[in-house]
């Protein structure tokens, strides 16, 4: 089959790889209908050291079950399923607590001889606990929105939930990428009435307004902090959803949060240390967030996607075939595309 491999910074290739097969009785093989490129994929795309052998990449996909292991129940060939970006057994103590990203028997796509999601098919370990059946057909117009349950929409939801967003809280979202826009949509879904989106790409912030942002702040740094403070009577917002992962984004988040408020970060951090010293301590600010346990949220969010009350799939603004995936990476890295959908 064909699949995407990354060899180094700026070097993504689509090559022939072995067809996935059942290796363990808990496995399934899924034929991929839709996958995508994640903002977190751009970090290795921008900085990965060059290697002679490429590594599989991609962690968001949905598709059709083609084969199942002897110990997998509740699934059959032909089922349409979505896979969260971390596979897990959904039975260990961490999974029972909703922390599937710490599953004792789980792991990551594209690592330890597990297929990446940006290919024609994937061997799914712990298939019974990982895969969620979708009650739609292969040609459903809902597939892009359903695909966001694999990662990006669940990540935005995790950011809002861990920050404590509810109808009584004001919200600032830092970042107008796909996760930031998903966080806007999630905050609105949880009842927030005042949502300030910090971003400067007009096409993206326009979608943010459609998703529920009440204000847009294009300024960055101290100017951006001052502008948010102006909009909130000098206090800042109760919650801040940091969806970038850079140190300036975290510094901005602490600058715009209200005393006693919460900063939730879900952007993959590209820094070893942050400004969490005495000043933050004296302001009683909570720092929360982390990697999203998407599997814990899929059943909760699925009905709203199925009935069309939310359309998180609108974050996809470009579709490519599998052989065009390298162009998709370039488009996202150059900010020509918000999020690229892959249709093998």
Coordinates of C-alpha atoms in Angstrom, one line a residue, residues 187-331:
X187 CA -16.4 27.2 24.5
X188 CA -19.6 28.3 22.7
X189 CA -21.0 24.8 23.0
X190 CA -20.4 24.9 26.8
X191 CA -22.3 28.1 27.1
X192 CA -19.7 30.9 27.1
X193 CA -21.2 34.2 25.9
X194 CA -18.0 36.3 25.8
X195 CA -15.2 34.7 23.7
X196 CA -12.2 36.7 22.6
X197 CA -10.2 35.2 19.8
X198 CA -6.6 36.3 19.5
X199 CA -5.6 35.8 15.9
X200 CA -4.6 37.9 12.9
X201 CA -5.5 35.8 9.8
X202 CA -8.8 37.2 8.6
X203 CA -10.1 34.1 6.9
X204 CA -9.5 32.1 10.1
X205 CA -10.9 34.7 12.5
X206 CA -14.0 35.1 10.3
X207 CA -14.6 31.3 10.8
X208 CA -13.9 31.9 14.5
X209 CA -16.8 34.4 14.6
X210 CA -19.0 31.9 12.9
X211 CA -18.0 29.4 15.6
X212 CA -18.9 31.8 18.4
X213 CA -16.2 34.4 19.0
X214 CA -17.6 37.7 20.0
X215 CA -14.4 39.7 19.7
X216 CA -11.2 39.4 17.7
X217 CA -7.9 40.8 18.8
X218 CA -5.3 40.9 16.0
X219 CA -2.5 42.5 18.1
X220 CA 0.2 40.4 19.6
X221 CA 2.5 40.6 22.6
X222 CA 2.0 43.5 25.1
X223 CA -0.3 45.2 22.6
X224 CA -2.5 42.2 22.5
X225 CA -2.6 41.9 26.2
X226 CA -3.5 45.5 26.6
X227 CA -6.3 45.2 24.0
X228 CA -7.9 42.2 25.8
X229 CA -7.6 44.1 29.1
X230 CA -9.4 47.0 27.5
X231 CA -12.2 44.8 26.3
X232 CA -12.6 43.3 29.8
X233 CA -12.6 46.4 32.0
X234 CA -8.9 45.9 32.9
X235 CA -9.4 42.5 34.5
X236 CA -8.9 39.9 31.7
X237 CA -11.0 36.8 31.2
X238 CA -11.8 34.0 33.7
X239 CA -10.4 31.4 31.3
X240 CA -7.7 31.4 28.6
X241 CA -7.4 28.6 26.1
X242 CA -3.8 28.4 24.8
X243 CA -3.8 26.6 21.5
X244 CA -0.4 27.4 20.0
X245 CA 2.4 25.8 22.1
X246 CA 5.0 28.6 22.0
X247 CA 6.4 30.5 24.9
X248 CA 5.1 33.9 23.7
X249 CA 1.6 32.3 23.5
X250 CA 1.9 31.1 27.1
X251 CA 3.2 34.5 28.2
X252 CA 0.2 36.2 26.5
X253 CA -2.1 33.8 28.2
X254 CA -0.9 34.7 31.7
X255 CA -1.1 38.4 30.6
X256 CA -4.8 38.2 29.7
X257 CA -6.1 35.9 32.4
X258 CA -8.1 37.3 35.3
X259 CA -6.7 36.9 38.8
X260 CA -8.0 33.6 40.2
X261 CA -8.6 32.4 36.6
X262 CA -7.3 29.4 34.7
X263 CA -5.0 29.0 31.7
X264 CA -5.4 25.7 29.8
X265 CA -2.8 24.8 27.3
X266 CA -3.2 22.2 24.6
X267 CA -0.7 23.4 22.0
X268 CA 2.2 21.0 22.0
X269 CA 4.8 22.9 24.1
X270 CA 7.9 24.0 22.2
X271 CA 9.6 25.2 25.3
X272 CA 11.2 23.5 28.4
X273 CA 10.3 26.2 30.9
X274 CA 7.6 28.8 31.4
X275 CA 6.7 31.9 33.4
X276 CA 5.1 30.2 36.4
X277 CA 6.9 31.9 39.2
X278 CA 6.0 34.2 42.0
X279 CA 3.7 36.5 40.1
X280 CA 1.5 33.8 38.8
X281 CA 1.5 32.3 42.3
X282 CA 0.4 35.6 43.9
X283 CA -2.4 35.9 41.3
X284 CA -3.9 32.5 42.1
X285 CA -3.8 31.4 38.5
X286 CA -4.4 27.8 37.7
X287 CA -2.3 26.2 34.8
X288 CA -4.1 23.2 33.4
X289 CA -4.7 21.4 30.1
X290 CA -2.4 18.8 28.5
X291 CA -2.7 16.2 25.8
X292 CA -6.3 15.5 25.1
X293 CA -7.8 12.1 25.8
X294 CA -9.9 12.2 22.7
X295 CA -11.4 8.7 23.2
X296 CA -13.0 10.0 26.5
X297 CA -14.9 12.7 24.6
X298 CA -16.1 11.1 21.3
X299 CA -19.4 9.6 22.5
X300 CA -20.3 12.9 24.2
X301 CA -19.6 15.1 21.1
X302 CA -20.8 12.6 18.4
X303 CA -24.5 13.4 18.7
X304 CA -24.0 17.1 18.0
X305 CA -21.9 16.3 15.0
X306 CA -24.5 13.8 13.7
X307 CA -27.4 16.2 14.0
X308 CA -25.5 19.0 12.4
X309 CA -25.8 21.4 15.4
X310 CA -22.0 21.9 15.1
X311 CA -19.8 21.7 12.1
X312 CA -16.2 21.3 13.2
X313 CA -15.2 20.0 9.8
X314 CA -15.3 23.5 8.5
X315 CA -11.7 23.9 9.7
X316 CA -10.7 21.9 6.6
X317 CA -10.1 24.3 3.8
X318 CA -8.1 22.1 1.4
X319 CA -8.5 18.5 0.2
X320 CA -5.7 16.5 -1.3
X321 CA -5.1 12.9 -2.5
X322 CA -2.5 10.7 -0.9
X323 CA 0.2 11.5 -3.5
X324 CA -0.4 15.2 -2.9
X325 CA 0.3 15.0 0.8
X326 CA 3.8 16.7 0.5
X327 CA 2.0 19.7 -1.1
X328 CA -0.5 19.7 1.8
X329 CA 2.4 19.9 4.3
X330 CA 3.9 22.8 2.3
X331 CA 0.6 24.6 2.2

